[in-house]
mmCIF file with all atom_site columns, C-alpha atoms in Angstrom:
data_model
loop_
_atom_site.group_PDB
_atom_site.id
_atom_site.type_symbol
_atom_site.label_atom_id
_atom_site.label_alt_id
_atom_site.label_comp_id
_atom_site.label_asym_id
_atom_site.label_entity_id
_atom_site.label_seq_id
_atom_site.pdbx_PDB_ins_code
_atom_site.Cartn_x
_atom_site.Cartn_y
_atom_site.Cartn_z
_atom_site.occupancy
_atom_site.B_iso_or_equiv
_atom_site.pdbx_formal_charge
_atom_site.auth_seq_id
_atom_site.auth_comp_id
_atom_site.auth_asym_id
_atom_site.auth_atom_id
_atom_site.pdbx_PDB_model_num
ATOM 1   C CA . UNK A 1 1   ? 11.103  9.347   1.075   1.00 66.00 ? 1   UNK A CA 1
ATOM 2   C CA . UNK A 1 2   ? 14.790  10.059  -0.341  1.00 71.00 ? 2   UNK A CA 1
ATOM 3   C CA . UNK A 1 3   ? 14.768  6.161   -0.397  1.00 77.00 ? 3   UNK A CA 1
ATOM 4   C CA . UNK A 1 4   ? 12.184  6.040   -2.449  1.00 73.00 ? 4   UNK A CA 1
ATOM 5   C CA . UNK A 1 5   ? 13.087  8.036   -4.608  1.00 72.00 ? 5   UNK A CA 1
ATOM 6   C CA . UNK A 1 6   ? 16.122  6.570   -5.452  1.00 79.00 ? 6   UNK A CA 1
ATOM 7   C CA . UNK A 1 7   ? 14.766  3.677   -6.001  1.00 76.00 ? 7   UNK A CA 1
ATOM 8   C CA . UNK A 1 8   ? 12.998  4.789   -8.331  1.00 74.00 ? 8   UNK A CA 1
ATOM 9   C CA . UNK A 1 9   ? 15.341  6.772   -9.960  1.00 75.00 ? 9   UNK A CA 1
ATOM 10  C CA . UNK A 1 10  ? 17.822  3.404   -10.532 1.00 79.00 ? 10  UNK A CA 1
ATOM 11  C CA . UNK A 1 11  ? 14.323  1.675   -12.216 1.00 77.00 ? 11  UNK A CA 1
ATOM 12  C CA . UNK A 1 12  ? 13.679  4.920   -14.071 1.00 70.00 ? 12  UNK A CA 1
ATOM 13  C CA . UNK A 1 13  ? 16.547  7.084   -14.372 1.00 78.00 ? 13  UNK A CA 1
ATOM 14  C CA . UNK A 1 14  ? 15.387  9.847   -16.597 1.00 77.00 ? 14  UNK A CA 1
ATOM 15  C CA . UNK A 1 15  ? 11.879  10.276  -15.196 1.00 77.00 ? 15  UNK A CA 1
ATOM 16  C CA . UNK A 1 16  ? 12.392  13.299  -13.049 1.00 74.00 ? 16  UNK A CA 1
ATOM 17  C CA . UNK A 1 17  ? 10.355  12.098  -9.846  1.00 72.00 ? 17  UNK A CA 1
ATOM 18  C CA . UNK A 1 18  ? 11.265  13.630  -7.084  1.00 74.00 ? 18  UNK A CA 1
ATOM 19  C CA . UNK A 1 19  ? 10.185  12.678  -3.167  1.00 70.00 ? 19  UNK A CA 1
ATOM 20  C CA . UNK A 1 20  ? 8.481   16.476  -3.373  1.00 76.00 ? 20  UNK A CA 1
ATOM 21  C CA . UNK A 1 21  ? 6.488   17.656  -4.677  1.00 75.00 ? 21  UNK A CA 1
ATOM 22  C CA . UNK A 1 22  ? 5.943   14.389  -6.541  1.00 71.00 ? 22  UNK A CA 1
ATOM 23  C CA . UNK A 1 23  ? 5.450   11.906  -4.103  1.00 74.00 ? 23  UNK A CA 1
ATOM 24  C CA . UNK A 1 24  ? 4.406   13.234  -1.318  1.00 78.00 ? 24  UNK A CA 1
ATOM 25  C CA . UNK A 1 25  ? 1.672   15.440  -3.569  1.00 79.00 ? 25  UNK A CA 1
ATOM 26  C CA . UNK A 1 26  ? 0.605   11.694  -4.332  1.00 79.00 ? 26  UNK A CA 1
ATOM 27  C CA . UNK A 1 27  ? 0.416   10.222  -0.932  1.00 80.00 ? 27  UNK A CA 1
ATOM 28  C CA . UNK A 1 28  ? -1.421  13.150  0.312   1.00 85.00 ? 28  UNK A CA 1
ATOM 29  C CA . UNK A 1 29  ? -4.138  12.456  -2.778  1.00 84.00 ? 29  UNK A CA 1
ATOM 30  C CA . UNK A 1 30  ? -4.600  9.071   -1.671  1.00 82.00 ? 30  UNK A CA 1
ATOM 31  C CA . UNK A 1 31  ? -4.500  9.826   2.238   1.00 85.00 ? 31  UNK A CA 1
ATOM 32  C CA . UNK A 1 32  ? -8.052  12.247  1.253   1.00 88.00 ? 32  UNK A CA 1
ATOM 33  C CA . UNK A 1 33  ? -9.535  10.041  -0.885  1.00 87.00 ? 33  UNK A CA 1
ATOM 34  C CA . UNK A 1 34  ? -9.070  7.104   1.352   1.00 89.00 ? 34  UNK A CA 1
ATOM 35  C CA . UNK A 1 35  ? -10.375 8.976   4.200   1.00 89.00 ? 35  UNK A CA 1
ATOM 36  C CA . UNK A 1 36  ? -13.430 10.117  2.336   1.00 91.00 ? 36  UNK A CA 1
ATOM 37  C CA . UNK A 1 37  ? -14.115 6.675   1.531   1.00 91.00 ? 37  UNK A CA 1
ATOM 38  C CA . UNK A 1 38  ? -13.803 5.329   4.695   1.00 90.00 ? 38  UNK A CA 1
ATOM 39  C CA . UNK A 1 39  ? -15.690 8.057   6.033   1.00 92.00 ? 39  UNK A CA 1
ATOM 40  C CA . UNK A 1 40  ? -18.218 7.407   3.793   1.00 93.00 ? 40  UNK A CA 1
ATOM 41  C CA . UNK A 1 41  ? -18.368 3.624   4.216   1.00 92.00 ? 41  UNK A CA 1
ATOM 42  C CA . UNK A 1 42  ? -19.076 4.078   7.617   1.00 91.00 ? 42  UNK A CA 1
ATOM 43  C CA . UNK A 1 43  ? -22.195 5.389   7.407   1.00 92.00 ? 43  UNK A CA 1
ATOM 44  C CA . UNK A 1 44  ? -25.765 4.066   6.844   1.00 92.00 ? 44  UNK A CA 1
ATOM 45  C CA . UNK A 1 45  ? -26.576 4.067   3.204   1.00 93.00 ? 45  UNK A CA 1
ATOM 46  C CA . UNK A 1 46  ? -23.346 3.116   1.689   1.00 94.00 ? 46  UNK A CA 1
ATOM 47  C CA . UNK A 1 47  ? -21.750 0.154   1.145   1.00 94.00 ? 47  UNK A CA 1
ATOM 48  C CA . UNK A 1 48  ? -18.871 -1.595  -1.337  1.00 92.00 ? 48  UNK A CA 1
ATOM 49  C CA . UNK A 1 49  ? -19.006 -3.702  -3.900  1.00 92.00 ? 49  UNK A CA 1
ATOM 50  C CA . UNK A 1 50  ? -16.012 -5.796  -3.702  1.00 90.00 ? 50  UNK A CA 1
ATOM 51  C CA . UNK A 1 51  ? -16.136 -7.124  -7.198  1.00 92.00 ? 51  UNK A CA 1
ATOM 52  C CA . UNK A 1 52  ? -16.304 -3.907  -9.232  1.00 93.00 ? 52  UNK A CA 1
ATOM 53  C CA . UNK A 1 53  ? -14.256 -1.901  -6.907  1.00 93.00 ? 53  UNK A CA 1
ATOM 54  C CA . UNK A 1 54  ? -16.565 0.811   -6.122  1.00 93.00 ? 54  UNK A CA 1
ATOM 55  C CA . UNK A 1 55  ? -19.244 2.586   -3.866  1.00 93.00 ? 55  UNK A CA 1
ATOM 56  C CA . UNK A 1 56  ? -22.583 1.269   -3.498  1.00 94.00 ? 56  UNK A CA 1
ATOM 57  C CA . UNK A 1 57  ? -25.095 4.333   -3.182  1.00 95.00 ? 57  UNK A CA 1
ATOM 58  C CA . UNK A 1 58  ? -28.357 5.665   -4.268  1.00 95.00 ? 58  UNK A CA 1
ATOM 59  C CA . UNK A 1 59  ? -27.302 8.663   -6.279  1.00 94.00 ? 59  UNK A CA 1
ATOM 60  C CA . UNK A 1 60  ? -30.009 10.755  -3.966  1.00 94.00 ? 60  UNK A CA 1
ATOM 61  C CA . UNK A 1 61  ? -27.862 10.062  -0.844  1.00 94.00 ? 61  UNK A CA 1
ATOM 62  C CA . UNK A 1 62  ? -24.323 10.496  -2.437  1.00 95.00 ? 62  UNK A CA 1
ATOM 63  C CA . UNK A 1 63  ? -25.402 14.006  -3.513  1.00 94.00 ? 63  UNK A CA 1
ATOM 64  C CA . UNK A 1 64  ? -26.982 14.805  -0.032  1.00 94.00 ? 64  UNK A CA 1
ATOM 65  C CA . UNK A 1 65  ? -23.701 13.708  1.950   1.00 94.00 ? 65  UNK A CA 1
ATOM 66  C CA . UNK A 1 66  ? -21.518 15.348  -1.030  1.00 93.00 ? 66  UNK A CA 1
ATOM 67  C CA . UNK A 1 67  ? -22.864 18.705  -0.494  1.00 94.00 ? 67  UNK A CA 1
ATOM 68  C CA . UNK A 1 68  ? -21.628 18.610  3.070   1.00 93.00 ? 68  UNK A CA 1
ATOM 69  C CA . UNK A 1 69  ? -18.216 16.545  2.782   1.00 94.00 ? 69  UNK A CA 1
ATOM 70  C CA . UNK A 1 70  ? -16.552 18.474  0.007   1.00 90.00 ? 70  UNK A CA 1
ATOM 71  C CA . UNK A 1 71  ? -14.056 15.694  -0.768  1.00 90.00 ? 71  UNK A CA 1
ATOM 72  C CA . UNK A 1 72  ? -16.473 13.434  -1.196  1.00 91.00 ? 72  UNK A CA 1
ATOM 73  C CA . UNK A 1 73  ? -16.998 15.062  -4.915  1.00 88.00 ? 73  UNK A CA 1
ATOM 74  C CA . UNK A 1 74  ? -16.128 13.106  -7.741  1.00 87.00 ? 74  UNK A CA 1
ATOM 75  C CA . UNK A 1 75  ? -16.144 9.274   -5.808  1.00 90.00 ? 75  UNK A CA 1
ATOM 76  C CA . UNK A 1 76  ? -19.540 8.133   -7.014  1.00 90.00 ? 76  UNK A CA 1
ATOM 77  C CA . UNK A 1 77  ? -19.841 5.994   -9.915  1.00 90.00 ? 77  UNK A CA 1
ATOM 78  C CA . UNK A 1 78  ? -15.857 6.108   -10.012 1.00 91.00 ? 78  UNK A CA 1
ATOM 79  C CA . UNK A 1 79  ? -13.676 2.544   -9.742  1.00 92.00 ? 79  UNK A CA 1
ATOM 80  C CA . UNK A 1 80  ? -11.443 3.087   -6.827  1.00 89.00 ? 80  UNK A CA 1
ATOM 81  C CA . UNK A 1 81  ? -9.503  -1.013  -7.000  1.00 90.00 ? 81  UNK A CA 1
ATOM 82  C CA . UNK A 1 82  ? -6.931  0.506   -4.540  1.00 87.00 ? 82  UNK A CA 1
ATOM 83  C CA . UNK A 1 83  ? -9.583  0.908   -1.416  1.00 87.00 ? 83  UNK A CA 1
ATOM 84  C CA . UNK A 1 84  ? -8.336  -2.499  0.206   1.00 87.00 ? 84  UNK A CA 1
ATOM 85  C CA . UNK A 1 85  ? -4.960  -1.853  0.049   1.00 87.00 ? 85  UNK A CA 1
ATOM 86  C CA . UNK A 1 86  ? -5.342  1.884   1.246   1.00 85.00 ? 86  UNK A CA 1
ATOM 87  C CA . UNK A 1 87  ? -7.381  0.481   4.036   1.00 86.00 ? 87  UNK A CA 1
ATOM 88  C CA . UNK A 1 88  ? -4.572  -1.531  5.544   1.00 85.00 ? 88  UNK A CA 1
ATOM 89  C CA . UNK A 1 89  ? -1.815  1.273   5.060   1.00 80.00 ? 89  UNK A CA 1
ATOM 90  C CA . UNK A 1 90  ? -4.186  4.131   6.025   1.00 76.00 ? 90  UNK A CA 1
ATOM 91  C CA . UNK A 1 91  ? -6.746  1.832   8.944   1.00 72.00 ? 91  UNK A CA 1
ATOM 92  C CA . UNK A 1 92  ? -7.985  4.028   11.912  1.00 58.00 ? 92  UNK A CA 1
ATOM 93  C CA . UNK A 1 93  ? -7.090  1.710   14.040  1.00 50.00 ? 93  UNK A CA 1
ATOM 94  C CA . UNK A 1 94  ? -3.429  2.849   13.829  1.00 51.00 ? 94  UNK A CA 1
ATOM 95  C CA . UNK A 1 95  ? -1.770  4.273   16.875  1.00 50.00 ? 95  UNK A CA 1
ATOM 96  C CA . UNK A 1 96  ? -1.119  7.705   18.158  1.00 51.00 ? 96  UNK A CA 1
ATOM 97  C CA . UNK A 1 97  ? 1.398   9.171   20.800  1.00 51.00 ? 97  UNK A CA 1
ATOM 98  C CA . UNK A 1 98  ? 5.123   9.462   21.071  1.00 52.00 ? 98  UNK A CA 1
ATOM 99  C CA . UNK A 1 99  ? 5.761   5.859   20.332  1.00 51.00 ? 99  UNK A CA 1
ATOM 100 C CA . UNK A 1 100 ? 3.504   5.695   16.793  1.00 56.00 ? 100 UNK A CA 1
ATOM 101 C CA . UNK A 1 101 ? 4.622   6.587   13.254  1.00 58.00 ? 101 UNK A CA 1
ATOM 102 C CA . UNK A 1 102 ? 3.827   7.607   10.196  1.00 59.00 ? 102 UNK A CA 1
ATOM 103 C CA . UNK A 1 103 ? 3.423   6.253   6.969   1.00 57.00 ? 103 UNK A CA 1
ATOM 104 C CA . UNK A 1 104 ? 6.771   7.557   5.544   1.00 58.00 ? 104 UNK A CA 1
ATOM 105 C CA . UNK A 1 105 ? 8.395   6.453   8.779   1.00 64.00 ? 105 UNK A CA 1
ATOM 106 C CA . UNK A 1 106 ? 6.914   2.881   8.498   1.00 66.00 ? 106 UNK A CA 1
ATOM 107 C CA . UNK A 1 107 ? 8.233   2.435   5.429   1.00 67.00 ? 107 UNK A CA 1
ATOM 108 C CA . UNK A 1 108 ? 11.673  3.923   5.959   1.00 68.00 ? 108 UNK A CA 1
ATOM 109 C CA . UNK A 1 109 ? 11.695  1.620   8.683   1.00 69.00 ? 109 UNK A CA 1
ATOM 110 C CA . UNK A 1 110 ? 10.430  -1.339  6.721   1.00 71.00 ? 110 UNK A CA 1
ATOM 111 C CA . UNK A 1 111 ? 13.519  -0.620  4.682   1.00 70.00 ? 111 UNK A CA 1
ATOM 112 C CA . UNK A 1 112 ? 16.614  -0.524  7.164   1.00 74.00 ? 112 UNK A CA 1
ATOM 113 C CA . UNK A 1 113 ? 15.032  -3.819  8.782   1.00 75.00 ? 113 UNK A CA 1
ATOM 114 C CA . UNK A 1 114 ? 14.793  -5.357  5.168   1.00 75.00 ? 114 UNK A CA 1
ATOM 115 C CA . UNK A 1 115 ? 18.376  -4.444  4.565   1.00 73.00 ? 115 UNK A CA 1
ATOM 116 C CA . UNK A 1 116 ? 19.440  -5.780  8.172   1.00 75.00 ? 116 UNK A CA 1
ATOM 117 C CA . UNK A 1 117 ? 17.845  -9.134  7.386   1.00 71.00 ? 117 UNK A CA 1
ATOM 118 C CA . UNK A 1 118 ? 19.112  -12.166 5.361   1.00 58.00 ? 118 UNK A CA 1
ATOM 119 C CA . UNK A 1 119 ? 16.898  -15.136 3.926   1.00 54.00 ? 119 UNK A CA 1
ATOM 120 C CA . UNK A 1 120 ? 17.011  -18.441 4.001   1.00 51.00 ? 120 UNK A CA 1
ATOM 121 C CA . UNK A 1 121 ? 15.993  -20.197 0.992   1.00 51.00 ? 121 UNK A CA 1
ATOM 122 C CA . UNK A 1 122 ? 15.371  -23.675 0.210   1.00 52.00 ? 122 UNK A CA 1
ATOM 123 C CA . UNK A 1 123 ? 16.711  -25.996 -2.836  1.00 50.00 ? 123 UNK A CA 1
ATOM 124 C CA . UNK A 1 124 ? 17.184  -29.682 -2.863  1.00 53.00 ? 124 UNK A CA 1
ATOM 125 C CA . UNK A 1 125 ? 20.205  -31.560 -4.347  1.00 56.00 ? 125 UNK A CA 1
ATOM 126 C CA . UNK A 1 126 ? 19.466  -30.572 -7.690  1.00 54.00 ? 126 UNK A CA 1
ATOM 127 C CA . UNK A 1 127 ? 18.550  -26.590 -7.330  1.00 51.00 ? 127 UNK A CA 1
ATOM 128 C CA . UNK A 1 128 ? 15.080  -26.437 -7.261  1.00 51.00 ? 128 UNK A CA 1
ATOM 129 C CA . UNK A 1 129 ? 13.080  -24.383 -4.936  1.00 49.00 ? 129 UNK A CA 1
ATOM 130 C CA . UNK A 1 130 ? 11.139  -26.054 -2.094  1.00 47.00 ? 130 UNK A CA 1
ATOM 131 C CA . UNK A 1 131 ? 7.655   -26.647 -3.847  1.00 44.00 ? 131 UNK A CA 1
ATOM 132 C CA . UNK A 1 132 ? 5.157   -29.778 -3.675  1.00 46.00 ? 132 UNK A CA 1
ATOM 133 C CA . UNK A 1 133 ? 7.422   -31.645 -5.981  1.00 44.00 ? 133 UNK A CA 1
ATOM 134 C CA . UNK A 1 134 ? 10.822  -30.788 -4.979  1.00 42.00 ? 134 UNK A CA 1
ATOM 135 C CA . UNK A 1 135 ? 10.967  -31.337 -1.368  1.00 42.00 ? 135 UNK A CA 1
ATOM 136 C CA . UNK A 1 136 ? 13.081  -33.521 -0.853  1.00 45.00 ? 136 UNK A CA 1
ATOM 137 C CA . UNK A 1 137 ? 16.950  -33.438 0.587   1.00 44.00 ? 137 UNK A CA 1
ATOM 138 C CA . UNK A 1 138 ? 16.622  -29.657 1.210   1.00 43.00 ? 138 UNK A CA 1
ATOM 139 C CA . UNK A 1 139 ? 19.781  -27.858 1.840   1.00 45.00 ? 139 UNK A CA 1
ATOM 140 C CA . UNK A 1 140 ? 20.020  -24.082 3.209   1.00 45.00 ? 140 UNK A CA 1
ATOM 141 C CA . UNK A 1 141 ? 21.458  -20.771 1.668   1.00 47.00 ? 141 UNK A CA 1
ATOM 142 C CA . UNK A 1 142 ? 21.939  -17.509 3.382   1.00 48.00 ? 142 UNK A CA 1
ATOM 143 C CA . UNK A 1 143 ? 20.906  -14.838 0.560   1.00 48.00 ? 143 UNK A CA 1
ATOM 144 C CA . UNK A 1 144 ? 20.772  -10.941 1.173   1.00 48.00 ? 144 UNK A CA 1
ATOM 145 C CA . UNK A 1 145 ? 17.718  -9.840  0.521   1.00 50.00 ? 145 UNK A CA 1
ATOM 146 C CA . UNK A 1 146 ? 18.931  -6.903  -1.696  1.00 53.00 ? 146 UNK A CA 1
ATOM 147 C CA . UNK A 1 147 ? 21.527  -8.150  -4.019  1.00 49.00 ? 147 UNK A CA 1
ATOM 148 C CA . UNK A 1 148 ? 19.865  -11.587 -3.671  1.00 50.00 ? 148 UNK A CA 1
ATOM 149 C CA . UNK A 1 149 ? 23.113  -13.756 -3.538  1.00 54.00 ? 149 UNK A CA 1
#
């Protein structure tokens, strides 16, 4: 999370963000609403409508199933265009035990194997990327994937 913060800090340097409260306050927001959508979406009587972003429900059954999943309140009717990408960050299908880890962890993880890495990119002759009309005569350059040279 320091990592992150920093990060954002050298983008934004006077906005005061902070790894806590701010972003972890965040990730836990998006953790329960996630969940309560998921929850929700795997039940008879709901469903998602990909192209406006949002819950599919008679109004009748959201209030019945809101009354008895508390955060549940406030989803109905609301445009939640984050659900698919929350579903592959937050999927149930994740694992559990010693060897498993957790969001922050994945992405601190993510990091140090981003920074251990370098990339190969491809130009031709005269400096253009590899693309369906520069193809040709391709020559390879080791770049590091941080400062990009």
């Amino acid at each position: 999370m320091n990592k992150l913060e920093e990060m954002i800090k050298s983008v934004l340097p006077n906005c005061g963000l902070k790894a806590n409260p701010h972003i972890e306050s965040r990730i836990k927001h998006w953790t329960e609403k996630y969940s309560a959508m998921a929850e929700m979406l795997s039940t008879s009587g709901f469903g998602w409508d990909s192209d406006k972003k949002m819950l599919q429900v008679e109004k009748t059954v959201f209030d019945e199933w809101a009354k008895a999943h508390k955060k549940a309140k406030g989803l109905d009717g609301v445009l939640f265009p984050h659900y698919e990408t929350l579903a592959e960050i937050y999927a149930k299908d994740k694992a559990t035990g010693e060897v498993s880890e957790s969001f922050v962890g994945a992405i601190d993880n993510m990091n140090v194997e981003i920074a251990n890495q370098s990339m190969t990119i491809e130009s031709d002759e005269d400096g253009y990327m590899d693309s369906p009309t520069h193809s040709t005569h391709s020559t390879h350059q080791q770049l590091n994937p941080i400062s990009g040279q």
